[in-house]
Amino acid sequence: MTALLTLDRVRRVHGETVILDDVSFAVEEGRFITLFGPNGCGKTTLMNILTGVDTPSGGTLHGAESVRGHIGFVFQDYRRTLLPWRSGRENILLPLRLRGMDRREQIRRLDRLVAKMNPDFDLHQRIYTLSGGQAQMIGLMRALIIEPRLLILDEPFSALDYGRTLAYRQLIMTVARDFNLTTLFISHDLEEALYLGDEVIFLTAKPTRVREVMTIPFPRHREPSLLGTPAFAALKLKGLANVELA
Amino acid sequence: MSPSNKPNPWERYRFVVGFGVLLAFWIIVVDIGQWVSPLLVPPLGSVLERLGQLVLSGELAQNTLATLGRWVQGFTLGVVAGTLAGLVLGVFPRVYAFAEGVIEFFRAMPVTAIFPLFLLMFGIGDESKIAMAFLPTFLLMLINASYGVLHASPERRRAMRIFGATRWQIFRHVVFFEALPQIFIGLRLALSLSLVVAVVAEMFIGTDTGLGQRIYDSYLTNSVTTLYALLLVLGGLGYALNKISMAIEHRVVDWAGKA
Ligand SMILES: Nc1ncnc2c1ncn2[C@@H]1O[C@H](COP(=O)(O)OP(=O)(O)O)[C@@H](O)[C@H]1O
Ligand SMILES: [Mg+2]
């Protein structure tokens, strides 16, 4: 397997405060990686560095240059990252529009995506008329429309209720498989991180380092019933050893 | 926007009912009761009669158009220039920091006090009145547009950068829209204030047309009925302009406050 992206001793300092101290890991092609860490440990900061919105204070990124422009991003706060003055449809098309893609090609892509994702609501609606789950569906489709090589999801379900979270986990797993994606999923929920990942990267609290990388033994496609099995409980116990009690 | 979804049949007629009560009160107190001197408040009947004469003679249309013409020029120029300047200042916060004190200085100054200076600068013709409608509009639009840009959500800008947007694209697709509700707040404030100033400016030297001029003239010639007739017209005009701007606002920024 080849690494799509490698972080080598990445550091980020704001004035006197060290946010990221020393973060190194590799994202191999086709893998589903979950990044688990406490609130405020710098997960979002790290994603800003990967996407080029922020620059590291030290360390190196390999492969970032070539993957940039092919990153689909799903945000934690969909309400504040979608554009309420546009319809759902126009929100999805926005990344293509920014690239100056031909309008007919944009629509072809959208039709293909809609056929795959099957949203059960009208995409012509304004964002503020949508429920949280529907809005995040728009957010997900906006990330997928560019046909990304890397999909990053930054705590995408933290504002959804449990039932909807379960449904969206299934959707994300299906999407990652069907679109053949390399996925980086950020979470502060241990169950979610273990359930989704091929690999879970545990981060410490600030100043942040990689504490542990756990490989998850379950096959790729998983069902919620897995959560009740002794094997999952055993895994969770192992994971708990890497959680700092705050 | 009302909390209950059931439309109240009276809601549509609130304005009519409220105004009807006021006019009925006027008729009872002045026309019928004659408890107030007609030199201060003339009977409604004679005011309406006078209004009819002003309409038929074409005098009203001529003066209304004169006022509106000057106001529209000053207001439109002020909206365009003020909004553009405000957007630019908002995009360059460091420049804004320098300009802020100057803007606050002019904002704090009562605009009407500038009129004599404008008479010197632009002469006693229309230009000085247009400038008077322009100035408060320009300042209010500048302040509100720059405020809107400066307080645009950093989250959406970050998202746009992740999508690879250029600075101009971020402005055009996000920052401008984020500033739009605030721009409309400026527009509403500027509308009322500039109309006040435009009418007041007409009361001084240099014009022989305009509602402000006719109102002041009727005071000088002691024609109280004309004065009242013109006040009714001016009130209606301000009310209509406000309603129009609110209707436009609801259409354009229907998402404001809901995101
Ligand atoms: N511009 C900044 N200056 C100083 N500290 C910052 C700045 N931006 C973020 N931080 C701090 O960096 C830490 C990491 O933030 P973030 O990446 O959002 O964490 P996470 O996504 O893991 O919850 C937080 O403690 C935050 O207070
Ligand atoms: Mg975060």
Coordinates of C-alpha atoms and ligand atoms in Angstrom, one line a residue:
Chain A
M1 CA 0.0 0.0 0.0
T2 CA 1.2 3.5 -0.8
A3 CA 0.8 6.4 1.5
L4 CA -1.4 9.2 0.0
L5 CA -0.2 11.5 2.7
T6 CA 2.5 11.4 5.4
L7 CA 2.9 13.7 8.3
D8 CA 6.3 13.9 9.8
R9 CA 6.8 15.6 13.2
V10 CA 4.2 18.3 12.4
R11 CA 4.1 21.1 14.9
R12 CA 1.9 24.1 15.3
V13 CA 2.5 26.9 17.9
H14 CA 0.4 29.9 18.6
G15 CA 2.6 32.5 20.3
E16 CA 3.6 30.7 23.6
T17 CA 1.1 27.9 23.4
V18 CA 2.1 24.7 21.7
I19 CA -1.0 23.2 20.1
L20 CA 0.4 20.4 18.0
D21 CA 3.7 19.3 19.5
D22 CA 4.8 16.4 17.3
V23 CA 2.3 14.7 15.1
S24 CA 3.4 11.9 12.7
F25 CA 1.3 9.4 10.9
A26 CA 0.6 8.1 7.4
V27 CA -2.6 8.0 5.5
E28 CA -2.5 5.0 3.2
E29 CA -4.5 4.9 0.0
G30 CA -8.0 3.4 0.3
R31 CA -8.0 3.3 4.1
F32 CA -10.6 4.6 6.5
I33 CA -8.7 6.3 9.3
T34 CA -10.3 7.8 12.3
L35 CA -8.5 10.5 14.3
F36 CA -9.6 10.4 17.9
G37 CA -8.7 13.1 20.5
P38 CA -10.2 15.3 23.2
N39 CA -11.8 18.7 22.4
G40 CA -9.3 21.4 21.8
C41 CA -6.4 19.1 21.1
G42 CA -5.9 20.6 17.6
K43 CA -7.8 18.2 15.3
T44 CA -9.3 21.0 13.3
T45 CA -5.9 22.8 13.3
L46 CA -4.3 19.7 11.9
M47 CA -6.9 19.6 9.1
N48 CA -6.3 23.2 8.3
I49 CA -2.7 22.3 7.9
L50 CA -3.5 19.4 5.6
T51 CA -5.7 21.5 3.4
G52 CA -3.3 24.4 3.2
V53 CA -5.4 26.9 5.1
D54 CA -2.8 26.9 7.9
T55 CA 0.9 26.4 7.8
P56 CA 2.8 24.2 10.3
S57 CA 5.4 25.8 12.6
G58 CA 7.6 22.8 12.0
G59 CA 7.8 19.3 10.5
T60 CA 6.9 18.2 7.0
L61 CA 3.9 17.0 5.0
H62 CA 4.6 14.6 2.2
G63 CA 2.0 14.3 -0.6
A64 CA -0.1 17.2 0.5
E65 CA 0.7 19.3 -2.5
S66 CA -0.6 16.6 -4.9
V67 CA -3.7 15.8 -2.9
R68 CA -4.8 19.4 -2.4
G69 CA -7.5 20.2 -4.9
H70 CA -8.7 16.6 -4.5
I71 CA -9.9 16.9 -0.9
G72 CA -13.6 16.7 -0.1
F73 CA -14.3 18.3 3.2
V74 CA -17.3 17.8 5.5
F75 CA -17.5 20.3 8.3
Q76 CA -18.5 20.0 11.9
D77 CA -20.7 23.1 11.8
Y78 CA -22.8 22.6 8.7
R79 CA -25.1 25.5 9.6
R80 CA -22.2 27.9 9.4
T81 CA -20.4 26.5 6.4
L82 CA -23.3 26.1 4.0
L83 CA -24.5 29.2 2.2
P84 CA -28.1 30.0 3.3
W85 CA -28.6 32.4 0.4
R86 CA -28.4 29.5 -2.0
S87 CA -30.4 26.4 -2.5
G88 CA -29.2 23.0 -1.5
R89 CA -28.4 22.2 -5.1
E90 CA -26.3 25.4 -5.6
N91 CA -24.5 24.6 -2.4
I92 CA -23.5 21.2 -3.7
L93 CA -22.4 22.7 -7.1
L94 CA -20.3 25.5 -5.5
P95 CA -16.9 23.8 -5.5
L96 CA -17.3 23.0 -9.2
R97 CA -18.4 26.6 -9.9
L98 CA -15.3 27.9 -8.1
R99 CA -13.2 25.8 -10.5
G100 CA -15.0 27.4 -13.4
M101 CA -16.4 24.1 -14.6
D102 CA -18.8 24.1 -17.6
R103 CA -22.3 24.3 -16.3
R104 CA -23.6 21.3 -18.3
E105 CA -20.8 19.2 -16.9
Q106 CA -21.7 20.4 -13.4
I107 CA -25.2 19.3 -13.8
R108 CA -24.1 15.9 -15.2
R109 CA -22.0 15.4 -12.1
L110 CA -24.8 16.4 -9.9
D111 CA -27.2 14.0 -11.6
R112 CA -24.7 11.1 -11.2
L113 CA -24.2 12.0 -7.5
V114 CA -27.9 12.3 -6.8
A115 CA -28.5 8.8 -8.4
K116 CA -25.9 7.3 -6.0
M117 CA -26.9 9.2 -2.9
N118 CA -30.7 9.3 -3.3
P119 CA -31.5 12.2 -1.0
D120 CA -35.1 11.9 0.2
F121 CA -35.8 15.7 0.1
D122 CA -36.0 18.4 -2.5
L123 CA -32.5 19.8 -3.3
H124 CA -34.0 23.1 -4.6
Q125 CA -35.0 24.1 -1.0
R126 CA -33.2 26.8 0.8
I127 CA -30.8 25.6 3.5
Y128 CA -32.6 27.1 6.4
T129 CA -35.7 25.0 5.6
L130 CA -33.7 21.7 6.0
S131 CA -33.3 19.6 9.1
G132 CA -29.9 19.1 10.6
G133 CA -29.5 15.7 8.9
Q134 CA -30.6 17.0 5.6
A135 CA -28.3 20.0 5.8
Q136 CA -25.4 17.6 6.6
M137 CA -26.4 15.5 3.6
I138 CA -25.9 18.6 1.5
G139 CA -22.6 19.1 3.2
L140 CA -21.6 15.5 2.3
M141 CA -22.7 15.9 -1.3
R142 CA -20.8 19.1 -1.6
A143 CA -17.7 17.3 -0.5
L144 CA -18.3 14.4 -3.0
I145 CA -19.1 16.4 -6.0
I146 CA -15.5 17.1 -6.8
E147 CA -14.9 13.4 -6.9
P148 CA -12.2 13.6 -4.2
R149 CA -9.3 11.4 -3.6
L150 CA -9.3 12.1 0.1
L151 CA -12.5 12.7 2.1
I152 CA -12.0 14.5 5.4
L153 CA -14.9 14.6 7.9
D154 CA -14.4 16.9 10.9
E155 CA -16.8 15.6 13.6
P156 CA -19.6 15.7 11.1
F157 CA -22.3 14.2 13.3
S158 CA -21.7 16.0 16.6
A159 CA -24.9 18.0 16.2
L160 CA -27.1 15.0 15.2
D161 CA -29.1 12.8 17.5
Y162 CA -28.0 9.2 18.2
G163 CA -30.4 7.5 15.7
R164 CA -29.4 9.8 12.9
T165 CA -25.8 9.4 13.8
L166 CA -26.1 5.6 13.4
A167 CA -27.8 6.1 10.0
Y168 CA -25.1 8.5 8.9
R169 CA -22.3 6.2 10.0
Q170 CA -23.7 3.5 7.6
L171 CA -24.0 6.1 4.8
I172 CA -20.4 7.2 5.2
M173 CA -19.1 3.6 5.2
T174 CA -21.1 2.9 2.0
V175 CA -19.9 6.1 0.4
A176 CA -16.3 5.4 1.3
R177 CA -16.6 1.9 -0.3
D178 CA -18.6 2.9 -3.4
F179 CA -16.5 6.0 -4.2
N180 CA -13.3 4.1 -3.5
L181 CA -12.2 6.8 -1.1
T182 CA -9.4 7.3 1.3
T183 CA -11.1 8.7 4.4
L184 CA -10.0 10.7 7.4
F185 CA -12.7 10.8 10.0
I186 CA -12.3 13.0 13.0
S187 CA -14.1 12.2 16.2
H188 CA -14.2 12.8 19.9
D189 CA -16.4 9.7 20.4
L190 CA -14.6 6.5 21.1
E191 CA -17.4 4.2 20.0
E192 CA -17.7 6.0 16.7
A193 CA -13.9 6.1 16.1
L194 CA -13.6 2.3 16.7
Y195 CA -16.8 1.4 14.7
L196 CA -15.8 3.3 11.6
G197 CA -12.0 3.0 11.3
D198 CA -9.7 0.5 9.7
E199 CA -7.2 2.3 11.9
V200 CA -7.7 4.6 14.9
I201 CA -5.1 7.3 15.6
F202 CA -5.3 8.4 19.3
L203 CA -4.1 11.9 20.0
T204 CA -3.1 13.2 23.4
A205 CA -4.4 16.5 24.9
K206 CA -2.6 19.7 24.1
P207 CA 0.4 19.8 23.5
T208 CA -0.6 17.1 21.1
R209 CA 1.2 14.0 20.0
V210 CA 0.1 10.7 18.6
R211 CA -0.4 8.4 21.6
E212 CA -1.3 5.2 19.9
V213 CA -2.3 3.8 16.5
M214 CA -4.8 0.9 16.8
T215 CA -5.6 -1.4 13.9
I216 CA -9.2 -2.5 14.0
P217 CA -9.7 -6.2 13.2
F218 CA -13.3 -6.1 11.9
P219 CA -14.1 -6.4 8.2
R220 CA -14.7 -3.2 6.3
H221 CA -18.5 -3.1 6.2
R222 CA -20.1 -3.1 9.6
E223 CA -23.6 -3.1 11.1
P224 CA -24.8 -1.4 14.3
S225 CA -25.3 -4.8 15.9
L226 CA -21.5 -5.0 16.1
L227 CA -21.7 -2.5 18.9
G228 CA -23.2 -5.1 21.2
T229 CA -20.7 -7.9 20.6
P230 CA -18.1 -9.0 23.2
A231 CA -15.5 -8.4 20.5
F232 CA -16.4 -4.8 20.3
A233 CA -16.5 -4.4 24.0
A234 CA -13.0 -5.9 24.3
L235 CA -11.8 -3.5 21.6
K236 CA -13.4 -0.6 23.5
L237 CA -11.6 -1.6 26.7
K238 CA -8.4 -1.6 24.8
G239 CA -9.2 1.8 23.4
L240 CA -10.1 3.2 26.8
A241 CA -6.5 2.7 27.9
N242 CA -5.6 5.5 25.5
V243 CA -8.2 7.9 26.8
E244 CA -7.0 10.5 29.3
L245 CA -9.5 11.3 32.0
A246 CA -9.9 15.0 31.9
Chain B
M1 CA -43.3 36.0 11.1
S2 CA -46.2 36.0 13.5
P3 CA -46.0 33.2 16.1
S4 CA -49.4 31.7 15.2
N5 CA -49.8 30.2 11.8
K6 CA -53.5 31.1 11.6
P7 CA -53.8 34.3 9.7
N8 CA -55.7 36.9 11.7
P9 CA -58.3 38.5 9.3
W10 CA -57.8 41.8 11.1
E11 CA -54.1 41.9 10.5
R12 CA -54.4 43.3 7.0
Y13 CA -56.6 46.1 8.1
R14 CA -54.6 47.2 11.2
F15 CA -53.2 50.2 9.4
V16 CA -56.6 51.2 8.0
V17 CA -58.3 50.8 11.4
G18 CA -55.6 52.6 13.3
F19 CA -55.6 55.5 10.9
G20 CA -59.4 55.5 10.7
V21 CA -59.6 56.0 14.5
L22 CA -57.1 58.9 14.3
L23 CA -59.1 60.6 11.6
A24 CA -62.4 60.0 13.4
F25 CA -60.9 61.6 16.5
W26 CA -59.8 64.5 14.4
I27 CA -63.3 65.0 13.0
I28 CA -65.0 64.7 16.4
V29 CA -62.6 67.1 18.2
V30 CA -62.1 69.6 15.4
D31 CA -64.8 69.4 12.7
I32 CA -67.8 68.7 15.0
G33 CA -66.8 69.7 18.6
Q34 CA -64.7 72.7 17.5
W35 CA -62.7 72.4 20.7
V36 CA -59.4 73.4 19.1
S37 CA -58.7 76.6 17.3
P38 CA -58.8 76.0 13.5
L39 CA -55.6 78.2 13.3
L40 CA -53.8 75.3 15.0
V41 CA -55.7 72.3 13.7
P42 CA -58.1 73.0 10.8
P43 CA -61.1 70.7 10.2
L44 CA -60.2 67.5 8.4
G45 CA -62.9 68.4 5.8
S46 CA -61.1 71.6 4.8
V47 CA -57.7 69.9 4.8
L48 CA -59.0 67.2 2.4
E49 CA -60.6 69.9 0.3
R50 CA -57.3 71.7 0.1
L51 CA -55.5 68.5 -0.7
G52 CA -58.0 67.9 -3.6
Q53 CA -57.2 71.4 -5.0
L54 CA -53.5 70.7 -4.7
V55 CA -53.9 67.5 -6.6
L56 CA -56.1 69.0 -9.3
S57 CA -54.0 72.0 -9.9
G58 CA -51.0 69.7 -10.5
E59 CA -49.2 71.7 -7.7
L60 CA -48.8 68.6 -5.5
A61 CA -47.4 66.4 -8.3
Q62 CA -44.9 69.1 -9.2
N63 CA -43.6 69.7 -5.7
T64 CA -43.6 66.0 -4.8
L65 CA -41.6 65.2 -7.9
A66 CA -39.2 68.1 -7.1
T67 CA -38.5 66.7 -3.6
L68 CA -38.3 63.1 -4.8
G69 CA -36.1 64.0 -7.7
R70 CA -33.5 65.6 -5.4
W71 CA -33.8 63.0 -2.8
V72 CA -33.5 60.1 -5.2
Q73 CA -30.3 61.5 -6.7
G74 CA -28.7 62.1 -3.3
F75 CA -29.9 58.8 -1.9
T76 CA -28.9 56.7 -4.8
L77 CA -25.5 58.2 -5.1
G78 CA -25.1 57.8 -1.3
V79 CA -26.2 54.1 -1.4
V80 CA -23.9 53.2 -4.3
A81 CA -20.8 55.1 -3.1
G82 CA -21.3 54.3 0.6
T83 CA -21.9 50.6 0.1
L84 CA -18.8 50.3 -2.2
A85 CA -16.6 52.3 0.2
G86 CA -17.9 50.3 3.1
L87 CA -17.3 46.9 1.4
V88 CA -13.7 48.0 0.5
L89 CA -13.0 49.2 4.0
G90 CA -14.4 46.0 5.5
V91 CA -12.2 43.9 3.3
F92 CA -9.1 45.8 4.4
P93 CA -9.5 46.0 8.2
R94 CA -6.2 47.8 8.6
V95 CA -7.3 50.7 6.4
Y96 CA -10.6 50.6 8.3
A97 CA -8.8 51.0 11.6
F98 CA -7.4 54.3 10.3
A99 CA -10.7 55.5 8.8
E100 CA -12.8 54.6 11.8
G101 CA -12.2 57.7 13.9
V102 CA -12.9 60.0 10.9
I103 CA -16.1 58.1 10.1
E104 CA -17.2 58.3 13.7
F105 CA -16.5 62.1 13.8
F106 CA -18.8 62.8 10.8
R107 CA -21.4 60.3 12.0
A108 CA -21.6 62.1 15.4
M109 CA -22.0 65.5 13.7
P110 CA -25.6 66.5 13.2
V111 CA -25.9 66.4 9.4
T112 CA -28.1 69.4 9.1
A113 CA -25.4 71.6 10.6
I114 CA -23.4 71.0 7.4
F115 CA -26.0 72.7 5.2
P116 CA -24.5 76.2 5.3
L117 CA -21.2 74.7 4.3
F118 CA -22.8 72.8 1.4
L119 CA -24.5 76.1 0.3
L120 CA -21.1 77.6 0.1
M121 CA -19.6 74.6 -1.7
F122 CA -22.4 73.7 -4.1
G123 CA -24.4 76.9 -4.4
I124 CA -28.0 77.6 -3.5
G125 CA -29.4 75.4 -6.3
D126 CA -30.4 71.7 -6.3
E127 CA -26.8 70.5 -5.9
S128 CA -26.6 71.5 -2.2
K129 CA -29.9 69.7 -1.5
I130 CA -28.8 66.6 -3.3
A131 CA -25.5 66.7 -1.3
M132 CA -27.6 66.9 1.9
A133 CA -29.5 63.7 1.0
F134 CA -26.2 62.1 -0.1
L135 CA -24.1 62.7 3.1
P136 CA -26.1 60.8 5.7
T137 CA -26.9 58.1 3.3
F138 CA -23.2 57.7 2.4
L139 CA -22.1 57.6 6.0
L140 CA -24.8 55.1 7.1
M141 CA -24.1 52.8 4.2
L142 CA -20.4 53.0 4.7
I143 CA -20.7 52.2 8.4
N144 CA -23.1 49.3 8.0
A145 CA -21.5 47.7 4.9
S146 CA -18.1 47.7 6.5
Y147 CA -19.5 46.4 9.8
G148 CA -21.2 43.6 7.8
V149 CA -18.0 42.6 6.1
L150 CA -15.9 42.8 9.3
H151 CA -18.3 40.6 11.2
A152 CA -18.7 38.0 8.4
S153 CA -18.4 34.4 9.8
P154 CA -14.8 33.1 9.6
E155 CA -16.2 29.6 9.3
R156 CA -17.6 30.1 5.8
R157 CA -14.5 31.9 4.7
R158 CA -12.4 28.9 5.9
A159 CA -14.7 26.5 4.1
M160 CA -14.3 28.5 0.9
R161 CA -10.5 28.5 1.2
I162 CA -10.5 24.7 1.6
F163 CA -12.5 24.5 -1.6
G164 CA -9.7 26.5 -3.2
A165 CA -11.6 29.8 -3.7
T166 CA -9.7 32.9 -4.6
R167 CA -10.0 36.0 -2.5
W168 CA -12.4 37.5 -5.0
Q169 CA -14.5 34.4 -5.1
I170 CA -14.7 34.4 -1.3
F171 CA -15.9 37.9 -1.4
R172 CA -18.4 37.4 -4.2
H173 CA -19.9 34.2 -2.9
V174 CA -19.7 34.6 0.8
V175 CA -18.6 37.9 2.3
F176 CA -20.9 40.1 0.3
F177 CA -23.9 38.0 1.2
E178 CA -22.9 37.9 4.9
A179 CA -22.8 41.7 4.8
L180 CA -26.1 42.0 3.0
P181 CA -28.5 42.0 6.0
Q182 CA -26.4 44.7 7.6
I183 CA -26.4 46.7 4.4
F184 CA -30.2 46.6 4.4
I185 CA -30.2 47.9 8.0
G186 CA -28.1 50.8 6.8
L187 CA -30.5 51.3 3.9
R188 CA -33.5 51.5 6.1
L189 CA -31.8 54.0 8.4
A190 CA -30.5 56.0 5.5
L191 CA -33.9 56.1 3.9
S192 CA -35.6 57.9 6.8
L193 CA -32.8 60.2 7.7
S194 CA -32.0 61.3 4.2
L195 CA -35.7 62.1 3.6
V196 CA -35.8 64.2 6.7
V197 CA -32.7 66.1 5.7
A198 CA -33.9 66.5 2.1
V199 CA -37.2 68.1 3.2
V200 CA -35.5 70.3 5.8
A201 CA -33.0 71.5 3.3
E202 CA -35.8 72.7 1.1
M203 CA -37.1 75.0 3.8
F204 CA -34.1 77.3 3.4
I205 CA -33.0 79.6 0.6
G206 CA -32.6 78.7 -3.0
T207 CA -35.7 76.7 -4.0
D208 CA -39.1 77.5 -5.1
T209 CA -40.4 74.0 -5.4
G210 CA -40.5 70.9 -3.2
L211 CA -42.7 69.8 -0.3
G212 CA -40.4 71.2 2.3
Q213 CA -40.4 74.6 0.6
R214 CA -44.2 74.5 0.3
I215 CA -44.6 73.5 3.9
Y216 CA -42.4 76.4 5.1
D217 CA -44.2 78.7 2.7
S218 CA -47.6 77.8 4.0
Y219 CA -46.3 78.6 7.5
L220 CA -45.1 82.0 6.4
T221 CA -48.4 82.8 4.6
N222 CA -50.4 81.4 7.5
S223 CA -52.2 78.7 5.3
V224 CA -52.6 76.1 7.9
T225 CA -54.9 73.9 5.8
T226 CA -52.2 73.7 3.1
L227 CA -49.6 72.9 5.8
Y228 CA -51.7 70.0 7.1
A229 CA -52.5 68.7 3.6
L230 CA -48.8 68.7 2.8
L231 CA -47.9 66.9 6.0
L232 CA -50.4 64.2 5.2
V233 CA -48.7 63.7 1.8
L234 CA -45.2 63.7 3.3
G235 CA -46.2 61.2 5.9
G236 CA -47.8 58.9 3.3
L237 CA -44.7 59.3 1.1
G238 CA -42.3 58.3 3.9
Y239 CA -44.6 55.4 4.9
A240 CA -44.7 54.1 1.3
L241 CA -41.0 54.3 0.7
N242 CA -40.4 52.5 4.0
K243 CA -42.8 49.7 3.0
I244 CA -41.2 49.4 -0.4
S245 CA -37.7 49.0 1.1
M246 CA -38.9 46.5 3.6
A247 CA -40.6 44.4 0.9
I248 CA -37.4 44.4 -1.1
E249 CA -35.4 43.5 2.0
H250 CA -37.7 40.5 2.8
R251 CA -37.3 39.2 -0.7
V252 CA -33.6 39.7 -1.0
V253 CA -32.4 38.6 2.4
D254 CA -35.1 36.1 3.2
W255 CA -32.5 33.9 4.9
A256 CA -31.3 36.6 7.3
G257 CA -31.4 35.5 11.0
K258 CA -32.3 31.9 10.0
A259 CA -28.8 30.5 9.3
Ligands
LIG1 N1 -5.4 31.7 16.5 C1 -5.3 31.0 17.6 N2 -4.5 31.4 18.6 C2 -4.3 30.7 19.7 N3 -4.9 29.6 20.0 C3 -5.7 29.0 19.0 C4 -5.9 29.7 17.8 N4 -6.7 28.9 17.1 C5 -7.0 27.8 17.8 N5 -6.3 27.9 19.0 C6 -6.4 26.9 20.0 O1 -5.9 25.7 19.4 C7 -6.5 24.6 20.1 C8 -7.0 23.6 19.1 O2 -8.2 24.0 18.4 P1 -8.9 23.0 17.4 O3 -8.0 22.6 16.4 O4 -10.2 23.7 17.0 O5 -9.3 21.8 18.4 P2 -10.2 20.6 18.1 O6 -10.7 20.6 16.7 O7 -9.4 19.4 18.4 O8 -11.3 20.6 19.1 C9 -7.6 25.1 21.0 O9 -7.2 24.9 22.3 C10 -7.7 26.6 20.6 O10 -8.0 27.3 21.7
MG2 MG -12.6 20.8 15.9

